[in-house]
Tab-separated table of C-alpha atoms and ligand atoms in Angstrom:
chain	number	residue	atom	x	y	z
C	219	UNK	CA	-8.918	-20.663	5.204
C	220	UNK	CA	-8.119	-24.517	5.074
C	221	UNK	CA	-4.469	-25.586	6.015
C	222	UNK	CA	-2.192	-25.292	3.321
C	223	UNK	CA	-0.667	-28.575	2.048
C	224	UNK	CA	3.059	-26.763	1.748
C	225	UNK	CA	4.293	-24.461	3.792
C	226	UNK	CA	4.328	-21.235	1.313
C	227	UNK	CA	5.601	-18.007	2.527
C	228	UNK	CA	3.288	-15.627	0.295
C	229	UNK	CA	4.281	-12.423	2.197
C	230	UNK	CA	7.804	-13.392	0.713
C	231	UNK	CA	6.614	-13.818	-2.663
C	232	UNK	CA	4.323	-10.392	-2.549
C	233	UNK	CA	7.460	-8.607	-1.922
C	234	UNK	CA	9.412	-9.848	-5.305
C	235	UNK	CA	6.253	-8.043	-7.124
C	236	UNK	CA	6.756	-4.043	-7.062
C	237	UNK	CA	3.550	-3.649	-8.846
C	238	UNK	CA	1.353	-4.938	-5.764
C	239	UNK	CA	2.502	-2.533	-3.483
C	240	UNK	CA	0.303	0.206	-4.453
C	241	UNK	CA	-2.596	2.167	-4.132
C	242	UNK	CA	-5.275	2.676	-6.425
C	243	UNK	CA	-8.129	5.041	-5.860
C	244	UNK	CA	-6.954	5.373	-2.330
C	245	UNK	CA	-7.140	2.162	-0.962
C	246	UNK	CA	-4.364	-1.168	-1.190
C	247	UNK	CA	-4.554	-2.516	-4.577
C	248	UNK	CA	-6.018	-6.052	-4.829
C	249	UNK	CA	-4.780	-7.654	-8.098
C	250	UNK	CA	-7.184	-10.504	-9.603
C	251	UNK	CA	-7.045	-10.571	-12.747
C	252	UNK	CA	-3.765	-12.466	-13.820
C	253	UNK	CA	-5.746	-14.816	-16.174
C	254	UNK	CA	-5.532	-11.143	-18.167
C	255	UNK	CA	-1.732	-10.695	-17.411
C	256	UNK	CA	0.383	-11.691	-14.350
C	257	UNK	CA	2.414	-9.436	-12.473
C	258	UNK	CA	6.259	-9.291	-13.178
C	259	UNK	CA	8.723	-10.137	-10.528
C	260	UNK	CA	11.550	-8.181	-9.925
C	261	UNK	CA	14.034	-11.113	-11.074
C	262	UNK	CA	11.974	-10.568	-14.971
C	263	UNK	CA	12.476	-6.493	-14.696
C	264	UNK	CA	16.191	-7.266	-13.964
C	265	UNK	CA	16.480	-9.555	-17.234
C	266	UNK	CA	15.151	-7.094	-19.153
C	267	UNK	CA	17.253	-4.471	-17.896
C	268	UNK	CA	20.420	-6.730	-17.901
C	269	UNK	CA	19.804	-7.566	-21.569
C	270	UNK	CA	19.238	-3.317	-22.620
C	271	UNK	CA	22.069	-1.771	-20.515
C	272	UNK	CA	25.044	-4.581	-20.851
C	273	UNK	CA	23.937	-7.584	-23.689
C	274	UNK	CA	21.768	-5.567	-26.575
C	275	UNK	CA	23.107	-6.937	-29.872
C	276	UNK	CA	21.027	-8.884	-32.605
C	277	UNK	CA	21.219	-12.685	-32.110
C	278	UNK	CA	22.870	-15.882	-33.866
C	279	UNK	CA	24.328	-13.330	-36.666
C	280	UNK	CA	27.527	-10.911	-34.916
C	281	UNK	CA	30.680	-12.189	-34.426
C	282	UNK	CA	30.444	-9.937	-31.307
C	283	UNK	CA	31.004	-10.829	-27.753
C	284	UNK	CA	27.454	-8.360	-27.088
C	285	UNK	CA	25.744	-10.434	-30.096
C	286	UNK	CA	27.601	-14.124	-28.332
C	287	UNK	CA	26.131	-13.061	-24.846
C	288	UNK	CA	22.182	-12.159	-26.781
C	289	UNK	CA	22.316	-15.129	-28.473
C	290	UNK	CA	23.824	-17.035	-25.525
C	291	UNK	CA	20.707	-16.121	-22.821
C	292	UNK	CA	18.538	-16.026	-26.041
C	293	UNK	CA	18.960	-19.837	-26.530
C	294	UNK	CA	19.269	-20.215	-22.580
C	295	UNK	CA	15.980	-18.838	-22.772
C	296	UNK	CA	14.878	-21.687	-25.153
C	297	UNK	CA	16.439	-24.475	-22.706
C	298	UNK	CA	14.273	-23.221	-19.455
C	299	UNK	CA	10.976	-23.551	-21.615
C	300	UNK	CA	12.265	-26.397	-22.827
C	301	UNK	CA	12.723	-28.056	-19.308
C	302	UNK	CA	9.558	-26.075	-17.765
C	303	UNK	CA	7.064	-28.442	-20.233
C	304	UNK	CA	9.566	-30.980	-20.319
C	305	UNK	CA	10.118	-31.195	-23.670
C	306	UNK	CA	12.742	-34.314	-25.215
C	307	UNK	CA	14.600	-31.683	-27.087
C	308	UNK	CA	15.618	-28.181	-26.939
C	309	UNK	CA	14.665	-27.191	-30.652
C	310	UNK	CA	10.801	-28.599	-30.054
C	311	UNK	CA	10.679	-25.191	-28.844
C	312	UNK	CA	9.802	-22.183	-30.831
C	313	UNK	CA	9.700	-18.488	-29.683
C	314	UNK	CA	6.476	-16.555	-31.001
C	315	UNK	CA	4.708	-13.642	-30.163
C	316	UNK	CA	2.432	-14.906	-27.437
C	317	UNK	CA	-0.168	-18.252	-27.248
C	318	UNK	CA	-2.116	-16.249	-30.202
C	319	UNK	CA	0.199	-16.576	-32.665
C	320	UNK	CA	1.332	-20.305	-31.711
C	321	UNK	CA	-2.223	-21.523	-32.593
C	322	UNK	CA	-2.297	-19.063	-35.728
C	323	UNK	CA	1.216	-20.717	-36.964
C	324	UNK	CA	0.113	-24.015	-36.205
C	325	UNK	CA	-2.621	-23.858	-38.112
C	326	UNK	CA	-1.464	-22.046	-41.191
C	327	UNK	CA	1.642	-24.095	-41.386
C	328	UNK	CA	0.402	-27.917	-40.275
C	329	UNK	CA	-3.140	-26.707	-41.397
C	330	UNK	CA	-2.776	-25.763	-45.125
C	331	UNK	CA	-0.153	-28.570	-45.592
C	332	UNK	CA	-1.782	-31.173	-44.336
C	333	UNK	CA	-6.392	-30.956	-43.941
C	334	UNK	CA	-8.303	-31.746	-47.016
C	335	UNK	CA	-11.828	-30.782	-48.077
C	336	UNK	CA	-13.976	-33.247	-45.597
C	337	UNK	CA	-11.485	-33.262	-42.926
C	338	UNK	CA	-12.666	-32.357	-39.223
C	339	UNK	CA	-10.889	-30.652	-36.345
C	340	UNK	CA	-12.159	-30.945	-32.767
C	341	UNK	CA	-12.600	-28.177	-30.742
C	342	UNK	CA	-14.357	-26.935	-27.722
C	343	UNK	CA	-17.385	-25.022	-26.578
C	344	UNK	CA	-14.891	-23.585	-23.250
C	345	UNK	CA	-12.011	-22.341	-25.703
C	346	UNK	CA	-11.053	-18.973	-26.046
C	347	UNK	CA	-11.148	-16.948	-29.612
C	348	UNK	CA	-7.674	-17.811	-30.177
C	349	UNK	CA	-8.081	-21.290	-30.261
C	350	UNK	CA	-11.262	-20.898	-32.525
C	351	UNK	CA	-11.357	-18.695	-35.236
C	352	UNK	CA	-7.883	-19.698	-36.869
C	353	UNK	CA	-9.296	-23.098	-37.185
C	354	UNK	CA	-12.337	-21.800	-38.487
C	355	UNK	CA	-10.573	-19.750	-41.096
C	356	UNK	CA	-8.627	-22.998	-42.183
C	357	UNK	CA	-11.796	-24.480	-42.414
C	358	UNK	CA	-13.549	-22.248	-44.404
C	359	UNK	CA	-10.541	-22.281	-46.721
C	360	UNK	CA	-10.043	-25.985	-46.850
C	361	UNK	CA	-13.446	-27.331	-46.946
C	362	UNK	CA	-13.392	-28.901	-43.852
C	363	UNK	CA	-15.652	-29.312	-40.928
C	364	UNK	CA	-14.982	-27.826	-37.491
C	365	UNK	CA	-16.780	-29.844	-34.160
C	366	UNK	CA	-17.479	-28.416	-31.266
C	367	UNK	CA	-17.261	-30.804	-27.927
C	368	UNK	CA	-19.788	-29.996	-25.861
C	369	UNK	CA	-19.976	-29.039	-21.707
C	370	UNK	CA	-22.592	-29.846	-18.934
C	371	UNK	CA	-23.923	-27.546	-16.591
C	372	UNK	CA	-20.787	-27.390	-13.819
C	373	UNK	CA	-18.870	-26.858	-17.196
C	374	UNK	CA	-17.440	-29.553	-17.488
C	375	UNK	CA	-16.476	-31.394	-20.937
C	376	UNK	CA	-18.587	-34.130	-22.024
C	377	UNK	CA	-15.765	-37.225	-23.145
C	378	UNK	CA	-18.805	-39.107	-24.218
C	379	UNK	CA	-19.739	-36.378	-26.915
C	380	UNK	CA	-15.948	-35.940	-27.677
C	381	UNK	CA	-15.728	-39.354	-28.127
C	382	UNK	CA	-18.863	-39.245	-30.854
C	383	UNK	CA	-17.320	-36.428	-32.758
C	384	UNK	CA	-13.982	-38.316	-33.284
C	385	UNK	CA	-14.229	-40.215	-36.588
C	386	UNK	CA	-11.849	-41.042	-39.294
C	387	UNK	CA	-11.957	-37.834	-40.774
C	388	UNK	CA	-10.799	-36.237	-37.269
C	389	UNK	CA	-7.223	-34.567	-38.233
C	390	UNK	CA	-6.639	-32.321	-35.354
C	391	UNK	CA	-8.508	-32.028	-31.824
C	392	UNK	CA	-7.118	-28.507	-29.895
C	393	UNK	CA	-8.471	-28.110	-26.300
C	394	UNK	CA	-7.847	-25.557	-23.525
C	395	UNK	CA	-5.671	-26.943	-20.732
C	396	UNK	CA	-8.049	-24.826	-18.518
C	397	UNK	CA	-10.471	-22.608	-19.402
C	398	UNK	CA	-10.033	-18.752	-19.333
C	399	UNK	CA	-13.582	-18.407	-18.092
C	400	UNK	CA	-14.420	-21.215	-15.888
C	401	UNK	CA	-11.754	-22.350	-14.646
C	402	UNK	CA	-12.348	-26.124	-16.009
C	403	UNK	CA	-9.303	-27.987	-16.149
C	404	UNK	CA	-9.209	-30.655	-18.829
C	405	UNK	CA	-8.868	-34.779	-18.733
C	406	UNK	CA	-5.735	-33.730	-21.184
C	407	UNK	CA	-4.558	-36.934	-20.928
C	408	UNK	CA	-7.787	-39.012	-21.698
C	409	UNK	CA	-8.560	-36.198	-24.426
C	410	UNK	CA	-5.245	-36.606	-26.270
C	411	UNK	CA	-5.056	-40.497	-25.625
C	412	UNK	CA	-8.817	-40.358	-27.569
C	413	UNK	CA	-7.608	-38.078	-30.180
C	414	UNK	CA	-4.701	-39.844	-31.585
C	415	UNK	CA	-6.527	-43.229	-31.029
C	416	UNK	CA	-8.842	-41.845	-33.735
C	417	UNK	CA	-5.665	-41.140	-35.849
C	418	UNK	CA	-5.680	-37.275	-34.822
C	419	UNK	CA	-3.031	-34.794	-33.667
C	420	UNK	CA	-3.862	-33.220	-30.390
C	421	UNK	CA	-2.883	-29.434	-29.679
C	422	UNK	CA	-3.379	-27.886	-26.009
C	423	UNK	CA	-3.936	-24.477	-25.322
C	424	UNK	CA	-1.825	-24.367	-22.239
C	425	UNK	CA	-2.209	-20.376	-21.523
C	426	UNK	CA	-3.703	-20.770	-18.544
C	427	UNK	CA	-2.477	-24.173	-17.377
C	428	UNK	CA	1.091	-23.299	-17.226
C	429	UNK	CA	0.782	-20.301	-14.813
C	430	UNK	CA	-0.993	-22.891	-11.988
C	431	UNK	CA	0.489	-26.109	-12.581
C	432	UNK	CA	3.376	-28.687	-13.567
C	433	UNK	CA	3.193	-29.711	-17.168
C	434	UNK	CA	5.014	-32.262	-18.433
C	435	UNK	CA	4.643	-32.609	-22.686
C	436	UNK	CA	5.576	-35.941	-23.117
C	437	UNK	CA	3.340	-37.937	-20.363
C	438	UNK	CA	0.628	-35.938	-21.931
C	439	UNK	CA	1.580	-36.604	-25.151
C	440	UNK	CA	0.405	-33.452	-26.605
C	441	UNK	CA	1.418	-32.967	-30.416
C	442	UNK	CA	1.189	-29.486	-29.626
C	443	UNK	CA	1.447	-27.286	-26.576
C	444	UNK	CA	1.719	-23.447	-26.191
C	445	UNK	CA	1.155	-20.545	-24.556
C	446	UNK	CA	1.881	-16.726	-23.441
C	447	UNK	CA	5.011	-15.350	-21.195
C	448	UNK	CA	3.122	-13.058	-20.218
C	449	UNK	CA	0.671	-15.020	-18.268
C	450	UNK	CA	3.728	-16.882	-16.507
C	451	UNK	CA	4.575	-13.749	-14.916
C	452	UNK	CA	7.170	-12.939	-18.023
C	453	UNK	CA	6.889	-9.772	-20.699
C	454	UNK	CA	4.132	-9.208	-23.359
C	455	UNK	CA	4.808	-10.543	-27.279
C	456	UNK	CA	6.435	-13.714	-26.185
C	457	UNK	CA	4.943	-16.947	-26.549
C	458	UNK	CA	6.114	-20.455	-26.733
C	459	UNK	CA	4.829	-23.455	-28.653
C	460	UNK	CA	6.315	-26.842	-28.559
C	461	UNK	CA	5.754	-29.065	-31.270
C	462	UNK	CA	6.933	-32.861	-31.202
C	463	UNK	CA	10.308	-32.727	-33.430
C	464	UNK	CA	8.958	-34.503	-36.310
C	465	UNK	CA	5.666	-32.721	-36.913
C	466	UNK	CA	7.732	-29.441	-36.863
C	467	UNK	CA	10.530	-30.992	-39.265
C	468	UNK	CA	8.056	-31.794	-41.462
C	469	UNK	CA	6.023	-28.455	-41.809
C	470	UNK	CA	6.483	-25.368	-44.009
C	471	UNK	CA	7.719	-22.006	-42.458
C	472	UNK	CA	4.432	-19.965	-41.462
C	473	UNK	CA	6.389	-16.315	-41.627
C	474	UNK	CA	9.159	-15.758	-44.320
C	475	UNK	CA	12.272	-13.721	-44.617
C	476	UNK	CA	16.011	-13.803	-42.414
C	477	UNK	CA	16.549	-15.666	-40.031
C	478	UNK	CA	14.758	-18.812	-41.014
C	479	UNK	CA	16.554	-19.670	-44.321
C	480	UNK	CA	19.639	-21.989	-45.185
C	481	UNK	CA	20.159	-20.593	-48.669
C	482	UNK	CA	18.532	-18.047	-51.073
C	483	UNK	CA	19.461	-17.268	-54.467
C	484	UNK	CA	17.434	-15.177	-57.572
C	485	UNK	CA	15.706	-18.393	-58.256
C	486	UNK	CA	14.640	-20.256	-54.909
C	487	UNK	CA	15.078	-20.587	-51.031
C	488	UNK	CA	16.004	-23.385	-49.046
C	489	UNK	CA	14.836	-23.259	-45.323
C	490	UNK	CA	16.208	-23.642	-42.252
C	491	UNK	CA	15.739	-26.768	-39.707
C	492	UNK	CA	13.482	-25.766	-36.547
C	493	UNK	CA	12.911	-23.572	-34.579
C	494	UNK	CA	14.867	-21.199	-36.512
C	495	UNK	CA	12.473	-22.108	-39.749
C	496	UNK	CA	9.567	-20.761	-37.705
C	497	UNK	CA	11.604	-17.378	-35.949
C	498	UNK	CA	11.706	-15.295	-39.053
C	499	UNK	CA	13.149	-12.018	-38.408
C	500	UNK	CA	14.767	-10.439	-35.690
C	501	UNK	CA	12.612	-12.616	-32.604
C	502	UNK	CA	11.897	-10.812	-29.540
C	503	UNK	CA	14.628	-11.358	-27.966
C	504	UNK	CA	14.562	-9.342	-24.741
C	505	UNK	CA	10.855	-11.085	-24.363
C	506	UNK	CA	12.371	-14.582	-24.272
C	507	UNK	CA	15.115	-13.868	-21.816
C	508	UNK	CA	12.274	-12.242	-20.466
C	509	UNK	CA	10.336	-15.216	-20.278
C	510	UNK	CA	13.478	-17.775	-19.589
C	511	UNK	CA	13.899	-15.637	-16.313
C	512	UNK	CA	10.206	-15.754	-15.261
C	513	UNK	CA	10.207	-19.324	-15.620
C	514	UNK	CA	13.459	-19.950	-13.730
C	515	UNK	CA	11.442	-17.795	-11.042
C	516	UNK	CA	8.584	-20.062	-10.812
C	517	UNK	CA	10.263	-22.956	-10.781
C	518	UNK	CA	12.420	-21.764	-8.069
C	519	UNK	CA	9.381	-21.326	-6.041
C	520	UNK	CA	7.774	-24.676	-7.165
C	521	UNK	CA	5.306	-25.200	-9.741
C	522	UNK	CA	3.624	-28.123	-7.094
C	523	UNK	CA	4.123	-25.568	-4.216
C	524	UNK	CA	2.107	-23.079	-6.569
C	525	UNK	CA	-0.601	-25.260	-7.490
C	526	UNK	CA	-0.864	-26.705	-3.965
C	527	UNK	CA	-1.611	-23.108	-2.826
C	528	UNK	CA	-3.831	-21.862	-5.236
C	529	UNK	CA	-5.932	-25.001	-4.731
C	530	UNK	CA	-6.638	-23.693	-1.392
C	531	UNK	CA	-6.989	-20.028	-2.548
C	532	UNK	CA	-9.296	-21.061	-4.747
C	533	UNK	CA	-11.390	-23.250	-2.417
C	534	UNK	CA	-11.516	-20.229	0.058
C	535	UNK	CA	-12.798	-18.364	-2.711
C	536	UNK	CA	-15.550	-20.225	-3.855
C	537	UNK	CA	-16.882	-20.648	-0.300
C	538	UNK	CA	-16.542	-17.362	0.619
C	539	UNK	CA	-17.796	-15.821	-2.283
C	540	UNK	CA	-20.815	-18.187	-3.062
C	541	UNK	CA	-21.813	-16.756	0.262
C	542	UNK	CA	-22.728	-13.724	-0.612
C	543	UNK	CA	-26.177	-13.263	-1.040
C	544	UNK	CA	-27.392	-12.473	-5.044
C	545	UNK	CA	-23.803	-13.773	-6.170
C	546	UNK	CA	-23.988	-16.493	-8.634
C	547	UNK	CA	-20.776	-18.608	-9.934
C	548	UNK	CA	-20.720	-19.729	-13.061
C	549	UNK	CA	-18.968	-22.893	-14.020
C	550	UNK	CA	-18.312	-25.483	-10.931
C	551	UNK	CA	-16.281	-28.253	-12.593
C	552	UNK	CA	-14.676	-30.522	-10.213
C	553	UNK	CA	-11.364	-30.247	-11.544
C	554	UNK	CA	-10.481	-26.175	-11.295
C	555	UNK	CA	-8.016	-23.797	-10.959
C	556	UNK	CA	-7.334	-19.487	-10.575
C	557	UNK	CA	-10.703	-19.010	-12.468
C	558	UNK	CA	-13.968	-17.882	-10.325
C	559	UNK	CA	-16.980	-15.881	-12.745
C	560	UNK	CA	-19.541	-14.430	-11.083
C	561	UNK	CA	-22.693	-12.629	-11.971
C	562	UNK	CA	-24.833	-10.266	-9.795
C	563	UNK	CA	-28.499	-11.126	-10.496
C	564	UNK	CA	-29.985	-7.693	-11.998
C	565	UNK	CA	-26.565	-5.903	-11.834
C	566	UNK	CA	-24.457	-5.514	-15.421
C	567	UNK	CA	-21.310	-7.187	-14.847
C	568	UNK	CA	-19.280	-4.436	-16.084
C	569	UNK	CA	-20.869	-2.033	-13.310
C	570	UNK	CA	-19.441	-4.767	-11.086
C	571	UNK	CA	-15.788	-4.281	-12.614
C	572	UNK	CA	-15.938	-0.252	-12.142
C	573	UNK	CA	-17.444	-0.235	-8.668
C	574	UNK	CA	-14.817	-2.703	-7.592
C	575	UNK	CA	-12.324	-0.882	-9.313
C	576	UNK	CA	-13.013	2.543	-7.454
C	577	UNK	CA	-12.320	-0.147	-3.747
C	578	UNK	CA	-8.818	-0.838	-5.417
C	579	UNK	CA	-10.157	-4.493	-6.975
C	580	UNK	CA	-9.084	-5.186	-10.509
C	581	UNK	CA	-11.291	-7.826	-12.200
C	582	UNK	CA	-11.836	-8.090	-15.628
C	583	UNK	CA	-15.520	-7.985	-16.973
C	584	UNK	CA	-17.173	-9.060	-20.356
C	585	UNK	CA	-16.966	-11.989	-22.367
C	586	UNK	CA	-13.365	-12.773	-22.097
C	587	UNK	CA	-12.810	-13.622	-25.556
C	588	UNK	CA	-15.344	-16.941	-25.334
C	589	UNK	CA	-18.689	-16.258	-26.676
C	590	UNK	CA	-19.155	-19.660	-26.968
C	591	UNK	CA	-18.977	-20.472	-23.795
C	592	UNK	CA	-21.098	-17.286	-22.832
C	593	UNK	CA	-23.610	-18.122	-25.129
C	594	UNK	CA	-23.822	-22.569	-23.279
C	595	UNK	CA	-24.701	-20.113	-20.158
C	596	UNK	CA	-27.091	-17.898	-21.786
C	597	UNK	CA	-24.947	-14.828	-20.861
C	598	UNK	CA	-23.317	-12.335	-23.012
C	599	UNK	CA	-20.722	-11.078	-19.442
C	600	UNK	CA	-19.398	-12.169	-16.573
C	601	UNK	CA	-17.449	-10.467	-14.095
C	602	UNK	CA	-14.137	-12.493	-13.265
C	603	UNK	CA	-11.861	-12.765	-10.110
C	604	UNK	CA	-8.283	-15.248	-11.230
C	605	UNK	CA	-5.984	-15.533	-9.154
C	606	UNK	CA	-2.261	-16.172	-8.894
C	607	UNK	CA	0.182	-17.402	-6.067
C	608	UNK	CA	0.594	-13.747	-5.381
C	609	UNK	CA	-2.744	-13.294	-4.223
C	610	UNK	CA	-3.737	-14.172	-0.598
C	611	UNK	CA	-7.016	-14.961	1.480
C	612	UNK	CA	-7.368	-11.594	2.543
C	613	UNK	CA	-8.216	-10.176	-0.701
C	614	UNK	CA	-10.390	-12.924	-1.651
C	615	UNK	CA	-12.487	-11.347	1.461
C	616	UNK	CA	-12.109	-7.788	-0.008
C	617	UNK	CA	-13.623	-8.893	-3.197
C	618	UNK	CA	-16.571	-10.469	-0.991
C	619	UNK	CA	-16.826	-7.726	0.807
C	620	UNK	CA	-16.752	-5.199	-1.937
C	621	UNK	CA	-19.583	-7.632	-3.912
C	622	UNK	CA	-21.406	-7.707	-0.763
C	623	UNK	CA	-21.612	-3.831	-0.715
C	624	UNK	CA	-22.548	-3.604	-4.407
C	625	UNK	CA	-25.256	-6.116	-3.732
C	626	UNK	CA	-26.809	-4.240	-1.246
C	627	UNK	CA	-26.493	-0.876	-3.081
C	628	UNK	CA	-27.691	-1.831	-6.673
C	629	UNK	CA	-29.724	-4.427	-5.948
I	223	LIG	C1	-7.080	-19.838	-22.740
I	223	LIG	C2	-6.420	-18.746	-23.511
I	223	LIG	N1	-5.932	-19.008	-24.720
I	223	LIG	C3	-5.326	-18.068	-25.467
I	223	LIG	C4	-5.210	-16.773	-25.014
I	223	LIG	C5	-4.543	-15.769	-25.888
I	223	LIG	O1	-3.377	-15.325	-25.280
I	223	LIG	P1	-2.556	-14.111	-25.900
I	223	LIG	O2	-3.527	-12.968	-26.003
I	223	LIG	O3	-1.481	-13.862	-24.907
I	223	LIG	O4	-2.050	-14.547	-27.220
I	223	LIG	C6	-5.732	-16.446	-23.768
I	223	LIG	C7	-5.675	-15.052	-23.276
I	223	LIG	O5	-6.343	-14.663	-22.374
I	223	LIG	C8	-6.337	-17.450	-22.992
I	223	LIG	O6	-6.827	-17.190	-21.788
């Protein structure tokens, strides 16, 4: 493996992780495939635990020291997300159910208010299903046109096709910070710099940027920037999506009901400011202290200490595995991170996944919710190894190890 550029203790980190230290099928589990969900560190199971046995109370509505001390680590919760993407401000920061419903609220809400019949939105051929079909569906509905920026063969985006599709018509462009299935991470900067130089609002599906790398909102200048707790190593049904202050002031709620109101009487409802207007009902609350606590975790380890050592993992992975005879990568951008897909010439992917499985390696297998990007390759599977900061060298070698004994049975 190459020398790492930060000294990184990852036995240390292994241990905070109680799910890695098992067996499955009889041998030492070997856990790649946090693009799917990350493990949960100890310091997120104690959060959750803290918040059932001693704080469980509804939120910003008792006059209750239990409902004080929810609401209190609900809205602490808020300020570590807040300061993770460095956001300016503490309400650009609204709780949803995971990077799903972000993109769903984002376009409902800014969508119907604001794209007329003949408008565009940008997209990409790398994105996952969540960052597609809502905008389709607004589309359809509105009359409007979606694009589709294009990749080249390592997978990487085209910027001189984006910057063709980009026309006065453009009214939102929503990229992938990295792709799900390749690994490509995106010129975010260049890409939102182009979009709102076109007049266009830029949204970034930052689901699997945020688990391997610093991001910082406001140099990127991202309208729009979400994702899933659960992929930072927090709980399932959390999400967070940051919205610049005014865009958010100035859009209607996208779910209805408590929480999110300032006044309702028998003839009409007056709503509340964000982020409460966009946190109807009683939020998940245990899933954002949750979340606050996995993000305090990984920023306690380093988000540049993480990406530093990934980079490496992931350059020990590509060599090692793109040794193994019959094994084919797919998707070699220059610029990527936790993401390796693989195909066995002649063997079905998801034969891959459950012969690996049965040597203790968890992949995931299939089309990873981006047909699209399957169908640029000409493939309708893949079998895919992601990694985390959790993962080390040695099981990079299983996997090779385990594809090189698959190769030479099946093939
Ligand atoms: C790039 C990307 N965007 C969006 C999602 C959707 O995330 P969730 O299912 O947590 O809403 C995923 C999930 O894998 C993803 O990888």
């Amino acid at each position: 493996m190459h020398m790492l550029l930060a000294p990184f203790d990852v036995s240390k980190v292994r241990a905070d992780f109680p799910a890695l230290d098992q067996e499955v099928h009889g041998h030492p589990l070997v856990y790649l495939d946090s693009a799917a969900t990350a493990q949960k560190p100890r310091a997120v199971l104690e959060a959750l635990r803290h918040f059932y046995e001693a704080d469980c109370a509804n939120i910003h509505r008792g006059q209750h020291e239990l409902s004080e001390r929810a609401t209190e680590a609900y809205e602490a919760a808020r300020i570590a997300a807040q300061r993770f993407l460095n956001a300016r401000r503490n309400h650009e920061i609204v709780f949803v159910r995971g990077a799903t419903e972000g993109i769903n609220l984002v376009a409902a809400s800014w969508g119907r208010k604001n794209l007329q019949r003949g408008d565009e939105i940008v997209t990409s051929i790398l994105e996952h299903h969540s960052n597609i079909v809502p905008w389709q569906i607004l589309c359809d509905e509105k009359g409007a046109g979606l694009k589709w920026i294009p990749i080249d063969d390592r997978g990487e985006l085209i910027l001189e096709e984006y910057e063709k599709l980009l026309g006065p018509r453009t009214r939102m462009v929503a990229v992938a910070h990295v792709s799900n299935t390749l690994g490509t991470v995106a010129p975010l900067r260049q890409i939102v710099e182009m979009a709102h130089h076109a007049g266009a609002l830029a949204l970034v599906d930052g689901t699997q940027g945020t688990p391997h790398m610093r991001v910082d909102v406001q140099t990127l200048d991202a309208d729009f920037y979400l994702f899933s707790g659960h992929k930072v190593c927090g709980p399932t049904g959390i999400g967070v999506l940051y919205g610049k202050s005014e865009l958010l002031q100035a859009m209607p709620p996208y779910q209805t009901g408590g929480g999110m109101i300032r006044s309702v009487t028998c003839q009409t409802t007056t709503y509340d400011d964000p982020p409460s207007r966009f946190e109807a009902g009683t939020p998940n609350i245990a899933g954002a202290i949750g979340a606050g606590a996995a993000i305090d975790y990984l920023t306690q380890i380093g988000t540049d200490q993480i990406a530093a050592y990934e980079h490496e993992l992931m350059l020990h992975g590509m060599e090692t595995l793109s040794r193994v005879p019959g094994v084919r990568i797919i998707g070699m951008p220059r610029d990527k991170a936790a993401v390796i897909s693989f195909i066995i010439d002649g063997i079905d992917p998801h034969d891959i996944g459950t012969l690996l499985d049965l040597m203790g390696i968890a992949v995931r297998t299939g089309h990873h919710c981006a047909q699209p990007v399957m169908a640029r390759f000409g493939l309708t599977a893949t079998a895919r190894a992601s990694l985390a900061f959790y993962n080390t060298a040695a099981e990079i070698d299983a996997l090779a190890n385990g594809l090189l004994r698959i190769a030479k049975s099946l093939s």
